[in-house]
């Protein structure tokens, strides 16, 4: 209990530190303790929506990864590796080509089409990646790779056909928060907390599912209902993240793995901690993206990949027999 308390305290400290760095760091140096009118405008209209976007997108991606890993009972399950993010990016790209570009349309159009794309990708991964209800790492990764490449090829076709929307489409491939504004941030700020609450509400049932479907049924858990709720929820979180920030990989792989190492596998603790750490992690990655090549800016997806690929290779190597390779 004492260990968990100190872990939470350290986590909140790093969250506060990451938020401070995000708000004070950029092309224009700002002292948060002595704000001029110009600094206030930069802070309120540029850096604060960007920091909030990165927090809720990072938390949403991390939470979706934890949910997918619980559903598939597989530590390598992640919306990016499973191709769900690619499906969401195709839906968002299609919405942009169809003309959903106003702030209201970004919410009603891009987010909706992104959600449809993520659901389609999820269905294909379920269909091609399972055998008798079991998902091995080999089949899961191959099906996710195939689905991701399939949808990415369609995005490439859209980029060739729609020259006027080329800049926006490239944004969905690279991923980042350079164009974050209050009009796009409020989508994540309002919807992601609802998803966090739903995920936490069914956390006990997800714990029981990890023991096997027969055990869950004997415990009175409606397994099909819980699986459907979590699958749609994870796809929805992915679609929100993609519609706000584009394609950002490996957050849902790195963060849940780190949380399990400290807090264990109880989803009643794992899910909220994963959300908070995921948001903190992406704020720090976005801050790095701003300062590493200043005054130029790296896509935040590049930074997360630099952290995520070694973790992915480590997990792939670890206990290969257990993971079905």
CSV table of C-alpha atoms in Angstrom, one decimal:
chain,number,residue,atom,x,y,z
A,1,UNK,CA,0.0,0.0,0.0
A,2,UNK,CA,2.8,2.4,0.9
A,3,UNK,CA,4.6,1.5,-2.4
A,4,UNK,CA,1.4,2.4,-4.4
A,5,UNK,CA,1.0,5.7,-2.5
A,6,UNK,CA,4.6,6.8,-3.3
A,7,UNK,CA,4.2,5.6,-6.9
A,8,UNK,CA,1.1,7.8,-7.3
A,9,UNK,CA,2.9,10.7,-5.7
A,10,UNK,CA,5.8,10.3,-8.1
A,11,UNK,CA,3.5,10.0,-11.0
A,12,UNK,CA,1.6,13.2,-10.2
A,13,UNK,CA,5.0,15.0,-9.7
A,14,UNK,CA,6.1,14.0,-13.2
A,15,UNK,CA,2.7,15.0,-14.6
A,16,UNK,CA,3.1,18.5,-13.0
A,17,UNK,CA,6.7,18.7,-14.3
A,18,UNK,CA,5.7,17.8,-17.8
A,19,UNK,CA,2.9,20.3,-17.9
A,20,UNK,CA,5.2,23.0,-16.6
A,21,UNK,CA,7.8,22.2,-19.3
A,22,UNK,CA,5.1,22.1,-22.0
A,23,UNK,CA,3.7,25.5,-21.1
A,24,UNK,CA,7.1,27.2,-20.6
A,25,UNK,CA,9.0,25.7,-23.5
A,26,UNK,CA,8.8,26.8,-27.2
A,27,UNK,CA,10.2,29.2,-29.8
A,28,UNK,CA,9.3,32.0,-27.3
A,29,UNK,CA,10.6,31.5,-23.8
A,30,UNK,CA,7.9,32.2,-21.2
A,31,UNK,CA,8.2,32.6,-17.5
A,32,UNK,CA,5.0,31.4,-15.9
A,33,UNK,CA,5.6,33.6,-12.9
A,34,UNK,CA,5.8,36.9,-14.8
A,35,UNK,CA,3.4,36.8,-17.8
A,36,UNK,CA,3.2,39.8,-20.1
A,37,UNK,CA,0.1,40.3,-22.3
A,38,UNK,CA,1.9,38.7,-25.2
A,39,UNK,CA,2.9,35.7,-23.0
A,40,UNK,CA,-0.7,35.3,-21.8
A,41,UNK,CA,-1.9,35.1,-25.4
A,42,UNK,CA,0.7,32.6,-26.4
A,43,UNK,CA,-0.1,30.5,-23.3
A,44,UNK,CA,-3.8,30.5,-23.6
A,45,UNK,CA,-4.3,30.2,-27.3
A,46,UNK,CA,-1.3,28.1,-28.3
A,47,UNK,CA,0.5,26.2,-25.6
A,48,UNK,CA,-2.4,25.3,-23.2
A,49,UNK,CA,-4.6,23.7,-25.9
A,50,UNK,CA,-1.5,21.9,-27.2
A,51,UNK,CA,-0.6,20.5,-23.8
A,52,UNK,CA,-4.2,19.4,-23.1
A,53,UNK,CA,-4.5,17.8,-26.5
A,54,UNK,CA,-1.2,15.8,-26.0
A,55,UNK,CA,-2.3,14.8,-22.5
A,56,UNK,CA,-5.8,13.5,-23.4
A,57,UNK,CA,-4.5,11.9,-26.7
A,58,UNK,CA,-1.6,10.2,-24.9
A,59,UNK,CA,-3.9,9.0,-22.1
A,60,UNK,CA,-6.5,7.7,-24.7
A,61,UNK,CA,-3.9,5.9,-26.7
A,62,UNK,CA,-2.3,4.3,-23.6
A,63,UNK,CA,-5.7,3.3,-22.3
A,64,UNK,CA,-6.7,1.7,-25.6
A,65,UNK,CA,-3.5,-0.3,-25.6
A,66,UNK,CA,-4.2,-1.5,-22.1
A,67,UNK,CA,-7.7,-2.5,-23.1
A,68,UNK,CA,-6.5,-4.4,-26.2
A,69,UNK,CA,-3.9,-6.2,-24.2
A,70,UNK,CA,-6.5,-7.3,-21.7
A,71,UNK,CA,-8.9,-8.4,-24.4
A,72,UNK,CA,-6.4,-10.3,-26.4
A,73,UNK,CA,-4.4,-11.4,-23.3
A,74,UNK,CA,-1.3,-10.4,-25.2
A,75,UNK,CA,1.3,-7.7,-24.2
A,76,UNK,CA,2.0,-6.8,-27.8
A,77,UNK,CA,-1.6,-5.8,-28.6
A,78,UNK,CA,-1.7,-2.0,-29.5
A,79,UNK,CA,-3.9,0.0,-31.7
A,80,UNK,CA,-0.9,1.1,-33.8
A,81,UNK,CA,0.5,-2.4,-34.3
A,82,UNK,CA,-2.9,-3.9,-34.9
A,83,UNK,CA,-3.6,-1.5,-37.7
A,84,UNK,CA,-6.5,0.1,-35.9
A,85,UNK,CA,-4.8,3.5,-36.1
A,86,UNK,CA,-4.3,3.1,-39.8
A,87,UNK,CA,-8.0,2.4,-40.2
A,88,UNK,CA,-8.9,5.5,-38.2
A,89,UNK,CA,-6.5,7.6,-40.3
A,90,UNK,CA,-8.1,6.4,-43.5
A,91,UNK,CA,-11.5,7.4,-42.2
A,92,UNK,CA,-10.2,10.8,-41.2
A,93,UNK,CA,-8.5,11.2,-44.5
A,94,UNK,CA,-11.7,10.3,-46.4
A,95,UNK,CA,-13.6,12.9,-44.3
A,96,UNK,CA,-11.1,15.6,-45.2
A,97,UNK,CA,-11.3,14.8,-48.9
A,98,UNK,CA,-15.1,14.9,-48.7
A,99,UNK,CA,-14.8,18.4,-47.3
A,100,UNK,CA,-15.2,18.1,-43.5
A,101,UNK,CA,-12.8,20.9,-42.6
A,102,UNK,CA,-14.7,23.4,-40.4
A,103,UNK,CA,-14.2,23.1,-36.6
A,104,UNK,CA,-17.7,21.6,-36.1
A,105,UNK,CA,-17.2,19.2,-39.0
A,106,UNK,CA,-13.9,18.1,-37.5
A,107,UNK,CA,-15.9,16.8,-34.6
A,108,UNK,CA,-19.0,15.5,-36.5
A,109,UNK,CA,-17.3,14.4,-39.7
A,110,UNK,CA,-13.6,13.6,-39.2
A,111,UNK,CA,-14.1,11.9,-35.8
A,112,UNK,CA,-17.1,9.9,-37.1
A,113,UNK,CA,-15.4,8.7,-40.2
A,114,UNK,CA,-12.3,8.0,-38.2
A,115,UNK,CA,-14.4,5.9,-35.8
A,116,UNK,CA,-15.9,3.9,-38.7
A,117,UNK,CA,-12.4,3.2,-40.1
A,118,UNK,CA,-11.1,2.0,-36.7
A,119,UNK,CA,-14.2,-0.3,-36.3
A,120,UNK,CA,-13.6,-1.8,-39.8
A,121,UNK,CA,-9.9,-2.4,-39.0
A,122,UNK,CA,-10.8,-4.0,-35.7
A,123,UNK,CA,-13.3,-6.3,-37.4
A,124,UNK,CA,-10.6,-7.4,-39.9
A,125,UNK,CA,-8.1,-8.0,-37.2
A,126,UNK,CA,-10.6,-10.1,-35.2
A,127,UNK,CA,-11.5,-12.0,-38.4
A,128,UNK,CA,-8.0,-12.8,-39.6
A,129,UNK,CA,-6.1,-12.9,-36.3
A,130,UNK,CA,-8.1,-15.4,-34.3
A,131,UNK,CA,-8.2,-19.2,-34.4
A,132,UNK,CA,-10.8,-20.8,-32.2
A,133,UNK,CA,-11.1,-17.7,-30.2
A,134,UNK,CA,-7.3,-17.6,-29.4
A,135,UNK,CA,-5.0,-14.8,-30.6
A,136,UNK,CA,-1.4,-15.8,-30.9
A,137,UNK,CA,1.3,-13.1,-31.3
A,138,UNK,CA,2.2,-14.4,-34.7
A,139,UNK,CA,-1.3,-14.2,-36.2
A,140,UNK,CA,-2.1,-11.0,-34.3
A,141,UNK,CA,0.9,-9.2,-35.6
A,142,UNK,CA,0.6,-10.5,-39.2
A,143,UNK,CA,-3.1,-9.6,-39.4
A,144,UNK,CA,-2.4,-6.1,-37.8
A,145,UNK,CA,0.5,-5.6,-40.3
A,146,UNK,CA,-1.7,-6.6,-43.2
A,147,UNK,CA,-4.6,-4.5,-42.2
A,148,UNK,CA,-2.4,-1.5,-41.5
A,149,UNK,CA,-0.6,-1.7,-44.8
A,150,UNK,CA,-4.0,-2.2,-46.6
A,151,UNK,CA,-5.5,1.0,-45.1
A,152,UNK,CA,-2.2,3.0,-45.5
A,153,UNK,CA,-2.2,2.2,-49.2
A,154,UNK,CA,-5.7,3.7,-49.6
A,155,UNK,CA,-4.5,6.9,-47.7
A,156,UNK,CA,-1.6,7.1,-50.2
A,157,UNK,CA,-4.1,6.9,-53.1
A,158,UNK,CA,-6.1,9.7,-51.5
A,159,UNK,CA,-3.0,11.8,-51.1
A,160,UNK,CA,-2.3,11.5,-54.9
A,161,UNK,CA,-5.9,12.2,-55.9
A,162,UNK,CA,-6.6,15.1,-53.6
A,163,UNK,CA,-3.7,17.6,-54.0
A,164,UNK,CA,-5.6,20.4,-52.2
A,165,UNK,CA,-5.9,18.3,-49.0
A,166,UNK,CA,-2.3,17.0,-49.3
A,167,UNK,CA,-1.0,19.0,-46.3
A,168,UNK,CA,-3.8,17.8,-44.0
A,169,UNK,CA,-3.3,14.2,-45.2
A,170,UNK,CA,0.4,14.3,-44.5
A,171,UNK,CA,-0.4,15.5,-41.0
A,172,UNK,CA,-2.4,12.3,-40.3
A,173,UNK,CA,0.6,10.2,-41.4
A,174,UNK,CA,3.2,12.1,-39.4
A,175,UNK,CA,1.2,12.9,-36.2
A,176,UNK,CA,1.6,16.0,-34.1
A,177,UNK,CA,0.1,18.9,-32.2
A,178,UNK,CA,1.6,21.9,-34.0
A,179,UNK,CA,-1.9,22.8,-35.3
A,180,UNK,CA,-3.7,22.2,-32.0
A,181,UNK,CA,-6.4,24.7,-31.1
A,182,UNK,CA,-9.3,25.0,-28.7
A,183,UNK,CA,-11.6,23.9,-31.6
A,184,UNK,CA,-9.9,20.5,-31.9
A,185,UNK,CA,-8.8,20.1,-28.3
A,186,UNK,CA,-12.3,20.1,-26.8
A,187,UNK,CA,-13.1,16.9,-28.8
A,188,UNK,CA,-10.5,15.0,-26.7
A,189,UNK,CA,-11.2,16.9,-23.5
A,190,UNK,CA,-14.9,16.1,-23.5
A,191,UNK,CA,-14.9,12.6,-24.9
A,192,UNK,CA,-11.8,10.9,-23.5
A,193,UNK,CA,-12.8,11.3,-19.8
A,194,UNK,CA,-16.1,9.6,-20.5
A,195,UNK,CA,-14.2,6.7,-22.1
A,196,UNK,CA,-12.0,6.5,-19.0
A,197,UNK,CA,-15.0,6.3,-16.7
A,198,UNK,CA,-16.6,3.5,-18.8
A,199,UNK,CA,-13.3,1.5,-18.9
A,200,UNK,CA,-12.9,1.8,-15.1
A,201,UNK,CA,-16.5,0.8,-14.6
A,202,UNK,CA,-16.0,-2.6,-16.2
A,203,UNK,CA,-12.4,-3.1,-14.9
A,204,UNK,CA,-13.4,-5.9,-12.5
A,205,UNK,CA,-15.0,-7.9,-15.4
A,206,UNK,CA,-11.9,-7.4,-17.5
A,207,UNK,CA,-9.9,-8.9,-14.6
A,208,UNK,CA,-12.1,-11.9,-14.6
A,209,UNK,CA,-11.8,-12.3,-18.4
A,210,UNK,CA,-8.0,-12.7,-17.9
A,211,UNK,CA,-8.7,-15.9,-16.0
A,212,UNK,CA,-10.4,-17.4,-19.1
A,213,UNK,CA,-13.9,-17.3,-20.6
A,214,UNK,CA,-15.2,-20.4,-18.7
A,215,UNK,CA,-14.1,-18.9,-15.4
A,216,UNK,CA,-15.7,-15.6,-16.3
A,217,UNK,CA,-19.0,-17.2,-17.3
A,218,UNK,CA,-19.1,-19.2,-14.1
A,219,UNK,CA,-18.5,-15.9,-12.2
A,220,UNK,CA,-21.6,-14.4,-13.8
A,221,UNK,CA,-19.8,-12.1,-16.3
A,222,UNK,CA,-21.4,-11.6,-19.7
A,223,UNK,CA,-18.2,-12.1,-21.6
A,224,UNK,CA,-19.5,-11.2,-25.1
A,225,UNK,CA,-21.0,-8.0,-23.8
A,226,UNK,CA,-17.9,-6.9,-21.9
A,227,UNK,CA,-15.6,-7.8,-24.9
A,228,UNK,CA,-17.8,-5.9,-27.3
A,229,UNK,CA,-17.9,-2.8,-25.0
A,230,UNK,CA,-14.2,-2.8,-24.5
A,231,UNK,CA,-13.4,-3.4,-28.2
A,232,UNK,CA,-15.7,-0.5,-29.3
A,233,UNK,CA,-14.3,1.7,-26.5
A,234,UNK,CA,-10.7,1.1,-27.5
A,235,UNK,CA,-11.5,1.7,-31.2
A,236,UNK,CA,-13.3,4.9,-30.2
A,237,UNK,CA,-10.4,6.2,-28.2
A,238,UNK,CA,-8.1,5.5,-31.1
A,239,UNK,CA,-10.4,7.4,-33.5
A,240,UNK,CA,-10.5,10.4,-31.2
A,241,UNK,CA,-6.7,10.4,-30.9
A,242,UNK,CA,-6.2,10.2,-34.7
A,243,UNK,CA,-8.8,12.8,-35.5
A,244,UNK,CA,-7.1,15.3,-33.1
A,245,UNK,CA,-3.4,14.5,-33.6
A,246,UNK,CA,-3.0,12.1,-36.5
A,247,UNK,CA,-1.1,8.8,-36.5
A,248,UNK,CA,1.0,8.4,-33.3
A,249,UNK,CA,2.4,5.0,-32.6
A,250,UNK,CA,3.7,2.9,-29.6
A,251,UNK,CA,2.1,4.9,-26.8
A,252,UNK,CA,-0.3,2.0,-26.2
A,253,UNK,CA,2.5,-0.5,-26.1
A,254,UNK,CA,5.1,1.3,-23.9
A,255,UNK,CA,2.9,2.7,-21.2
A,256,UNK,CA,0.8,-0.3,-20.1
A,257,UNK,CA,3.9,-2.4,-20.0
A,258,UNK,CA,5.6,0.2,-17.6
A,259,UNK,CA,2.5,0.4,-15.4
A,260,UNK,CA,2.3,-3.4,-15.1
A,261,UNK,CA,5.9,-3.6,-13.9
A,262,UNK,CA,5.1,-1.3,-11.0
A,263,UNK,CA,1.4,-1.6,-10.2
A,264,UNK,CA,0.6,-5.2,-11.3
A,265,UNK,CA,-2.2,-6.5,-13.6
A,266,UNK,CA,-5.3,-5.4,-11.6
A,267,UNK,CA,-7.2,-3.3,-14.2
A,268,UNK,CA,-8.9,-1.3,-11.4
A,269,UNK,CA,-5.5,0.3,-10.8
A,270,UNK,CA,-3.9,-0.4,-14.2
A,271,UNK,CA,-6.4,1.6,-16.3
A,272,UNK,CA,-6.4,4.9,-14.5
A,273,UNK,CA,-2.7,4.9,-13.9
A,274,UNK,CA,-2.1,4.0,-17.6
A,275,UNK,CA,-4.3,7.0,-18.6
A,276,UNK,CA,-2.4,9.4,-16.4
A,277,UNK,CA,1.1,8.1,-17.3
A,278,UNK,CA,0.2,7.9,-21.0
A,279,UNK,CA,-0.8,11.6,-21.0
A,280,UNK,CA,2.3,12.6,-19.1
A,281,UNK,CA,4.5,10.5,-21.5
A,282,UNK,CA,3.0,12.2,-24.6
A,283,UNK,CA,3.3,15.7,-23.2
A,284,UNK,CA,7.1,15.0,-22.6
A,285,UNK,CA,7.4,13.5,-26.1
A,286,UNK,CA,5.7,16.6,-27.6
A,287,UNK,CA,8.0,18.9,-25.6
A,288,UNK,CA,11.0,17.0,-26.9
A,289,UNK,CA,9.7,17.3,-30.5
A,290,UNK,CA,9.5,21.1,-30.0
A,291,UNK,CA,13.0,21.6,-28.7
A,292,UNK,CA,15.3,18.9,-30.2
A,293,UNK,CA,15.6,20.6,-33.6
A,294,UNK,CA,14.4,24.1,-32.6
A,295,UNK,CA,13.4,26.3,-34.3
A,296,UNK,CA,12.2,23.3,-36.5
A,297,UNK,CA,9.9,20.8,-35.0
A,298,UNK,CA,9.9,17.0,-35.1
A,299,UNK,CA,6.6,15.1,-35.6
A,300,UNK,CA,5.8,13.7,-32.2
A,301,UNK,CA,5.2,10.3,-33.8
A,302,UNK,CA,8.9,10.1,-34.6
A,303,UNK,CA,9.8,10.6,-31.0
A,304,UNK,CA,7.3,8.0,-29.7
A,305,UNK,CA,8.7,5.5,-32.3
A,306,UNK,CA,12.2,6.1,-31.0
A,307,UNK,CA,11.1,5.0,-27.6
A,308,UNK,CA,8.6,2.4,-28.8
A,309,UNK,CA,10.5,0.3,-31.3
A,310,UNK,CA,13.1,-0.9,-28.7
A,311,UNK,CA,10.3,-1.8,-26.3
A,312,UNK,CA,8.5,-3.6,-29.0
A,313,UNK,CA,11.6,-5.6,-29.9
A,314,UNK,CA,12.2,-6.4,-26.2
A,315,UNK,CA,8.7,-7.7,-25.7
A,316,UNK,CA,8.9,-9.7,-28.9
A,317,UNK,CA,12.1,-11.3,-27.8
A,318,UNK,CA,11.0,-12.0,-24.2
A,319,UNK,CA,9.4,-15.3,-23.4
A,320,UNK,CA,8.8,-16.2,-27.1
A,321,UNK,CA,7.3,-19.5,-26.3
A,322,UNK,CA,4.7,-18.0,-24.0
A,323,UNK,CA,3.7,-15.5,-26.7
A,324,UNK,CA,3.3,-18.1,-29.3
A,325,UNK,CA,6.3,-17.4,-31.6
